[in-house]
Amino acid sequence: MNGPIVTVCIPVYNGHAFLERCLQAIVKQTYRNLDILVVDNQSTDDSAALLAAWAERDPRIRIVTNDANIGLVPNRNRCIELARGEWIKFMDVDDVLAPTAIERLLEASRGEYRMAICRRLFFYEGVGEAQQALMEREVRRYEVRELLPGRTYITPDEVARLALEYRGRNFVGEPTAVMMHRSVFDEFGAFNEDLVQIPDLEYWLRVGLHTGIAYVDEPLSCFSIHNGAASAANLALRNFRADRVDQLILLHEYLYNPYFEPVRKLAEAQGLLGEMRGNFRRRAVRIALRAALDGRSQNPAVRDHWSQWRIVGHSRPHMRPPGDALLPLAAFVLHAVRVRR
């Protein structure tokens, strides 16, 4: 088979309902030199049996099962560690690729660009029409084809401008829309496992600020959006981490991570750096106090917010306001005052 090996990385947990569709889309790729890696994160459904049957039919498919469930982002990093290819194509189990996706992304790289992305479609499952229309409008506003019409390559300077102008907006896309050269992981590290909602966005920016991004304006990937149920406990923790802490971590990276220096330089040139730092400090204090107050809750999931906050702040001293060790005491006093009232 001609051309470099491309490892398709598929992290799986209880993906039996989607695996058949996912694997069909991959084995039918027009680009054939594939290493198809599935890392099962201790699924409790029938994923293992289905994967074993597929591995018997196609020798390109490798199945690895983790010894324990390590979580989604760590499992994505494990996929990267186990990949054999020169290129890594991400694939979520409930998403789909067009048959020419990998071939077109490789062509777009031109042998010089180390990150290639494509336009994506969305497949809605259990989502109402009104919500679909709202999500479509919101996502389409921040697509590359809208922000940089007619482009096939986004320069590092343009990545910096978009990152600063559209803070927290994923103009690159979901993992299924992205392919990267193996060398970027050696140079820029792995996905940030402290992030819950936006580890992909943070990584795309971390890399793209230095490599630029090749863009294929064709809908070669399809991202599934589910209206799945979640327990109140899991939802409470996810909302705290995703809606509050994730965005603060991203702002922290903008301000202090060496890889994000291009964003800082641009912010300074535009007179925004001081404002960003002030906003970061205020948000850090509010979230820390909120976490300390939640630590008084009767709900175990909500009470865990303080522990989660301490974990993500341990390696980021800029996130911890002065005297944050006293916040539980302050929360105790505030809680006592509220109860008396």
Coordinates of C-alpha atoms in Angstrom, one line a residue:
M1 CA 0.0 0.0 0.0
N2 CA 1.3 3.4 -1.0
G3 CA 1.5 6.5 1.3
P4 CA 2.1 6.9 5.0
I5 CA 0.4 4.8 7.6
V6 CA -2.6 6.6 9.1
T7 CA -3.7 5.4 12.6
V8 CA -7.4 5.9 13.1
C9 CA -7.8 6.4 16.9
I10 CA -11.2 5.3 18.3
P11 CA -11.6 5.6 22.0
V12 CA -14.7 3.4 23.0
Y13 CA -16.8 3.1 26.1
N14 CA -20.2 1.3 25.8
G15 CA -20.3 2.2 22.1
H16 CA -22.1 -1.0 20.8
A17 CA -25.0 1.0 19.3
F18 CA -22.6 3.0 17.1
L19 CA -19.7 0.7 16.4
E20 CA -21.0 -1.0 13.3
R21 CA -21.7 2.3 11.6
C22 CA -18.4 3.8 12.8
L23 CA -16.2 0.9 11.6
Q24 CA -18.1 0.6 8.3
A25 CA -17.2 4.2 7.6
I26 CA -13.5 3.6 8.3
V27 CA -12.9 0.3 6.4
K28 CA -14.6 1.9 3.4
Q29 CA -12.1 4.7 3.2
T30 CA -10.6 5.2 -0.2
Y31 CA -7.2 5.6 1.5
R32 CA -6.3 2.0 2.5
N33 CA -3.0 2.2 4.4
L34 CA -4.7 2.3 7.8
D35 CA -3.9 1.2 11.3
I36 CA -7.4 1.1 12.9
L37 CA -6.9 1.3 16.7
V38 CA -9.8 0.8 19.0
V39 CA -9.1 1.3 22.8
D40 CA -12.0 -0.1 24.8
N41 CA -12.3 1.7 28.2
Q42 CA -13.8 -1.2 30.0
S43 CA -17.1 -1.2 28.3
T44 CA -19.9 -3.1 30.1
D45 CA -22.1 -3.6 27.0
D46 CA -21.5 -5.9 24.0
S47 CA -18.8 -3.8 22.5
A48 CA -16.0 -6.4 23.1
A49 CA -17.8 -9.1 21.1
L50 CA -18.6 -6.9 18.2
L51 CA -15.0 -5.6 18.1
A52 CA -13.6 -9.1 18.2
A53 CA -15.7 -10.1 15.2
W54 CA -14.6 -7.0 13.2
A55 CA -10.9 -7.7 14.0
E56 CA -11.2 -11.2 12.6
R57 CA -12.6 -9.8 9.3
D58 CA -10.1 -6.9 8.8
P59 CA -6.4 -7.4 9.8
R60 CA -6.0 -3.6 10.0
I61 CA -8.1 -3.4 13.1
R62 CA -6.3 -3.6 16.5
I63 CA -8.3 -3.9 19.8
V64 CA -6.8 -2.8 23.1
T65 CA -8.7 -3.0 26.4
N66 CA -7.7 -0.9 29.3
D67 CA -7.2 -2.5 32.7
A68 CA -9.6 0.1 34.2
N69 CA -11.8 2.9 33.0
I70 CA -9.5 5.9 32.9
G71 CA -11.9 8.5 31.5
L72 CA -12.4 9.9 28.0
V73 CA -9.5 12.3 27.7
P74 CA -6.9 10.0 29.2
N75 CA -8.2 7.3 26.9
R76 CA -7.7 9.6 23.9
N77 CA -4.1 10.1 25.0
R78 CA -3.7 6.4 25.4
C79 CA -4.8 6.0 21.8
I80 CA -2.1 8.4 20.7
E81 CA 0.5 6.4 22.7
L82 CA -0.5 3.2 21.0
A83 CA -0.7 4.6 17.5
R84 CA 1.7 3.3 14.9
G85 CA 1.0 5.7 12.1
E86 CA 2.9 8.7 10.8
W87 CA -0.5 10.5 10.9
I88 CA -3.2 10.2 13.5
K89 CA -6.9 10.6 12.5
F90 CA -9.3 11.0 15.4
M91 CA -12.7 9.3 15.3
D92 CA -15.4 9.2 18.0
V93 CA -17.4 6.1 18.0
D94 CA -20.7 7.8 17.3
D95 CA -19.5 9.9 14.4
V96 CA -19.1 9.1 10.7
L97 CA -16.5 9.9 8.0
A98 CA -17.1 10.4 4.3
P99 CA -15.3 7.7 2.2
T100 CA -12.7 10.2 0.9
A101 CA -12.1 11.9 4.2
I102 CA -8.6 10.6 5.0
E103 CA -7.5 10.8 1.4
R104 CA -8.6 14.5 1.1
L105 CA -7.0 15.5 4.4
L106 CA -3.7 13.9 3.4
E107 CA -3.8 15.8 0.1
A108 CA -4.5 19.1 2.0
S109 CA -1.4 18.6 4.1
R110 CA 0.7 18.8 0.9
G111 CA 3.5 17.0 2.8
E112 CA 4.3 20.2 4.7
Y113 CA 1.3 21.1 7.0
R114 CA 1.0 19.0 10.1
M115 CA -2.6 19.7 11.0
A116 CA -5.5 19.3 8.6
I117 CA -9.2 19.8 9.3
C118 CA -12.4 19.6 7.2
R119 CA -15.9 21.0 7.3
R120 CA -18.4 18.9 9.2
L121 CA -22.1 18.1 9.2
F122 CA -24.2 17.4 12.2
F123 CA -26.4 14.4 12.9
Y124 CA -29.0 15.0 15.6
E125 CA -30.5 12.2 17.6
G126 CA -33.3 12.9 20.0
V127 CA -32.9 16.7 19.6
G128 CA -36.0 18.9 18.8
E129 CA -36.2 21.0 15.7
A130 CA -36.1 24.3 17.5
Q131 CA -32.9 23.2 19.4
Q132 CA -31.4 21.9 16.2
A133 CA -32.0 25.3 14.4
L134 CA -30.4 27.1 17.4
M135 CA -27.4 24.9 17.5
E136 CA -26.9 25.1 13.7
R137 CA -27.0 28.9 13.8
E138 CA -24.6 29.1 16.7
V139 CA -22.1 26.6 15.2
R140 CA -22.1 27.9 11.7
R141 CA -21.3 31.4 12.8
Y142 CA -17.8 30.2 13.9
E143 CA -16.9 27.9 11.0
V144 CA -13.7 28.5 9.1
R145 CA -15.7 29.0 5.9
E146 CA -17.6 31.9 7.5
L147 CA -14.6 33.5 9.3
L148 CA -12.1 33.0 6.5
P149 CA -14.0 32.5 3.2
G150 CA -12.3 30.7 0.4
R151 CA -9.2 29.7 2.5
T152 CA -7.4 26.4 2.3
Y153 CA -4.8 27.2 5.0
I154 CA -5.1 29.2 8.2
T155 CA -1.7 30.8 9.1
P156 CA -0.4 30.8 12.7
D157 CA -1.1 34.5 13.0
E158 CA -4.7 34.0 11.9
V159 CA -5.1 31.2 14.5
A160 CA -3.9 33.7 17.1
R161 CA -6.4 36.3 15.9
L162 CA -9.3 33.9 15.9
A163 CA -8.4 32.5 19.3
L164 CA -8.3 36.0 20.8
E165 CA -11.4 37.3 19.0
Y166 CA -13.6 34.2 19.6
R167 CA -12.4 33.1 23.0
G168 CA -13.8 29.7 23.9
R169 CA -15.4 29.1 20.5
N170 CA -14.3 26.0 18.7
F171 CA -13.8 27.2 15.1
V172 CA -11.7 24.2 14.3
G173 CA -14.2 21.4 15.0
E174 CA -14.6 18.2 16.9
P175 CA -12.0 15.4 16.9
T176 CA -13.6 13.6 13.9
A177 CA -12.9 16.6 11.7
V178 CA -9.1 16.7 12.6
M179 CA -6.0 14.8 11.5
M180 CA -2.5 15.5 12.8
H181 CA 1.0 14.4 12.1
R182 CA 2.5 12.3 14.8
S183 CA 5.3 14.8 15.4
V184 CA 3.0 17.4 16.9
F185 CA 2.4 15.2 20.0
D186 CA 6.2 14.9 20.5
E187 CA 6.5 18.7 20.2
F188 CA 3.4 20.0 22.0
G189 CA 2.4 17.2 24.3
A190 CA -0.9 15.4 24.8
F191 CA -4.5 16.5 25.5
N192 CA -5.0 18.4 28.8
E193 CA -6.7 15.9 31.1
D194 CA -7.9 18.6 33.5
L195 CA -10.4 19.8 30.8
V196 CA -13.8 18.2 30.6
Q197 CA -15.6 20.0 27.8
I198 CA -12.9 21.7 25.6
P199 CA -9.7 19.6 25.7
D200 CA -9.9 19.4 21.9
L201 CA -10.2 23.2 21.4
E202 CA -7.3 23.8 23.8
Y203 CA -5.1 21.3 21.9
W204 CA -6.1 22.6 18.4
L205 CA -5.0 26.1 19.5
R206 CA -1.9 24.9 21.2
V207 CA -0.7 23.3 18.0
G208 CA -2.2 25.6 15.4
L209 CA -0.7 28.7 16.9
H210 CA 2.7 27.3 15.7
T211 CA 1.9 25.1 12.7
G212 CA -1.1 26.7 11.1
I213 CA -4.0 24.6 9.9
A214 CA -4.8 23.2 6.4
Y215 CA -8.5 23.4 5.7
V216 CA -10.7 21.3 3.4
D217 CA -14.0 23.1 2.7
E218 CA -15.9 19.8 2.2
P219 CA -18.2 18.1 4.6
L220 CA -16.1 15.0 5.2
S221 CA -17.1 14.3 8.8
C222 CA -20.4 14.0 10.5
F223 CA -20.6 14.8 14.3
S224 CA -23.5 13.2 16.3
I225 CA -25.3 15.3 18.8
H226 CA -27.4 13.4 21.3
N227 CA -30.0 14.5 23.8
G228 CA -28.8 11.9 26.2
A229 CA -30.0 11.7 29.8
A230 CA -27.5 12.2 32.6
S231 CA -27.9 11.8 36.3
A232 CA -28.3 14.9 38.4
A233 CA -25.1 14.2 40.2
N234 CA -23.0 13.8 37.1
L235 CA -24.6 16.8 35.5
A236 CA -23.9 19.0 38.5
L237 CA -20.2 18.1 38.4
R238 CA -20.0 18.4 34.6
N239 CA -21.6 21.8 34.6
F240 CA -19.2 23.1 37.3
R241 CA -16.2 21.8 35.4
A242 CA -17.3 22.5 31.9
D243 CA -19.2 25.8 32.3
R244 CA -16.9 27.4 34.8
V245 CA -13.5 25.7 35.4
D246 CA -12.8 24.7 31.7
Q247 CA -13.1 28.3 30.5
L248 CA -10.9 29.6 33.3
I249 CA -8.3 27.0 32.5
L250 CA -8.4 28.0 28.8
L251 CA -7.9 31.7 29.9
H252 CA -5.1 30.6 32.1
E253 CA -3.4 28.9 29.1
Y254 CA -3.8 32.1 27.1
L255 CA -2.1 34.1 29.8
Y256 CA 0.6 31.8 31.2
N257 CA 1.2 28.7 28.9
P258 CA 4.4 29.2 26.8
Y259 CA 2.7 27.6 23.8
F260 CA 0.1 30.4 23.8
E261 CA 2.7 33.3 23.7
P262 CA 1.4 34.3 20.2
V263 CA -2.0 35.1 21.7
R264 CA -0.5 37.1 24.5
K265 CA 1.6 39.1 22.1
L266 CA -1.4 39.9 20.0
A267 CA -3.5 40.8 23.1
E268 CA -0.8 43.1 24.3
A269 CA -0.6 44.8 20.8
Q270 CA -4.3 45.4 20.9
G271 CA -4.3 46.7 24.5
L272 CA -6.3 43.7 25.8
L273 CA -3.7 41.9 28.0
G274 CA -4.4 43.9 31.2
E275 CA -8.1 43.4 30.8
M276 CA -7.7 39.7 30.3
R277 CA -5.6 39.4 33.4
G278 CA -8.1 41.3 35.5
N279 CA -10.9 39.2 34.2
F280 CA -9.0 36.0 34.9
R281 CA -8.3 37.1 38.6
R282 CA -12.0 38.0 39.2
R283 CA -13.3 34.8 37.7
A284 CA -10.8 32.7 39.7
V285 CA -11.9 34.3 43.0
R286 CA -15.6 33.8 42.1
I287 CA -15.2 30.2 41.1
A288 CA -13.0 29.4 44.1
L289 CA -15.5 30.9 46.5
R290 CA -18.4 29.1 44.7
A291 CA -16.4 25.8 45.0
A292 CA -15.9 26.5 48.7
L293 CA -19.6 27.2 49.3
D294 CA -20.5 24.0 47.3
G295 CA -18.2 22.2 49.7
R296 CA -20.9 22.7 52.4
S297 CA -23.6 21.0 50.3
Q298 CA -25.5 17.9 51.3
N299 CA -25.2 16.7 47.7
P300 CA -22.0 14.6 47.4
A301 CA -21.5 15.6 43.8
V302 CA -21.8 19.3 44.5
R303 CA -19.7 18.9 47.7
D304 CA -16.9 17.5 45.5
H305 CA -16.6 20.8 43.7
W306 CA -14.1 22.0 46.3
S307 CA -11.9 18.9 45.9
Q308 CA -12.1 19.2 42.1
W309 CA -11.1 22.9 42.2
R310 CA -8.1 22.1 44.4
I311 CA -7.0 19.4 42.0
V312 CA -7.1 21.6 38.9
G313 CA -5.5 24.5 40.7
H314 CA -2.7 22.5 42.2
S315 CA -0.4 22.9 39.2
R316 CA -1.7 26.4 38.3
P317 CA -0.8 28.7 41.2
H318 CA -2.2 31.7 39.2
M319 CA -5.6 30.2 39.4
R320 CA -5.6 30.1 43.2
P321 CA -6.5 33.5 44.8
P322 CA -4.4 34.7 47.8
G323 CA -5.4 33.0 51.0
D324 CA -7.5 30.4 49.1
A325 CA -6.8 27.9 51.9
L326 CA -9.1 30.1 54.1
L327 CA -12.0 29.9 51.7
P328 CA -13.6 26.9 53.4
L329 CA -13.7 28.9 56.6
A330 CA -15.2 31.9 54.7
A331 CA -17.8 29.5 53.2
F332 CA -18.6 28.1 56.6
V333 CA -19.3 31.7 57.9
L334 CA -21.4 32.6 54.9
H335 CA -23.3 29.3 55.1
A336 CA -24.0 29.9 58.8
V337 CA -25.2 33.5 58.2
R338 CA -27.6 32.2 55.5
V339 CA -29.0 29.5 57.7
R340 CA -29.7 32.0 60.5
R341 CA -31.6 34.2 58.1

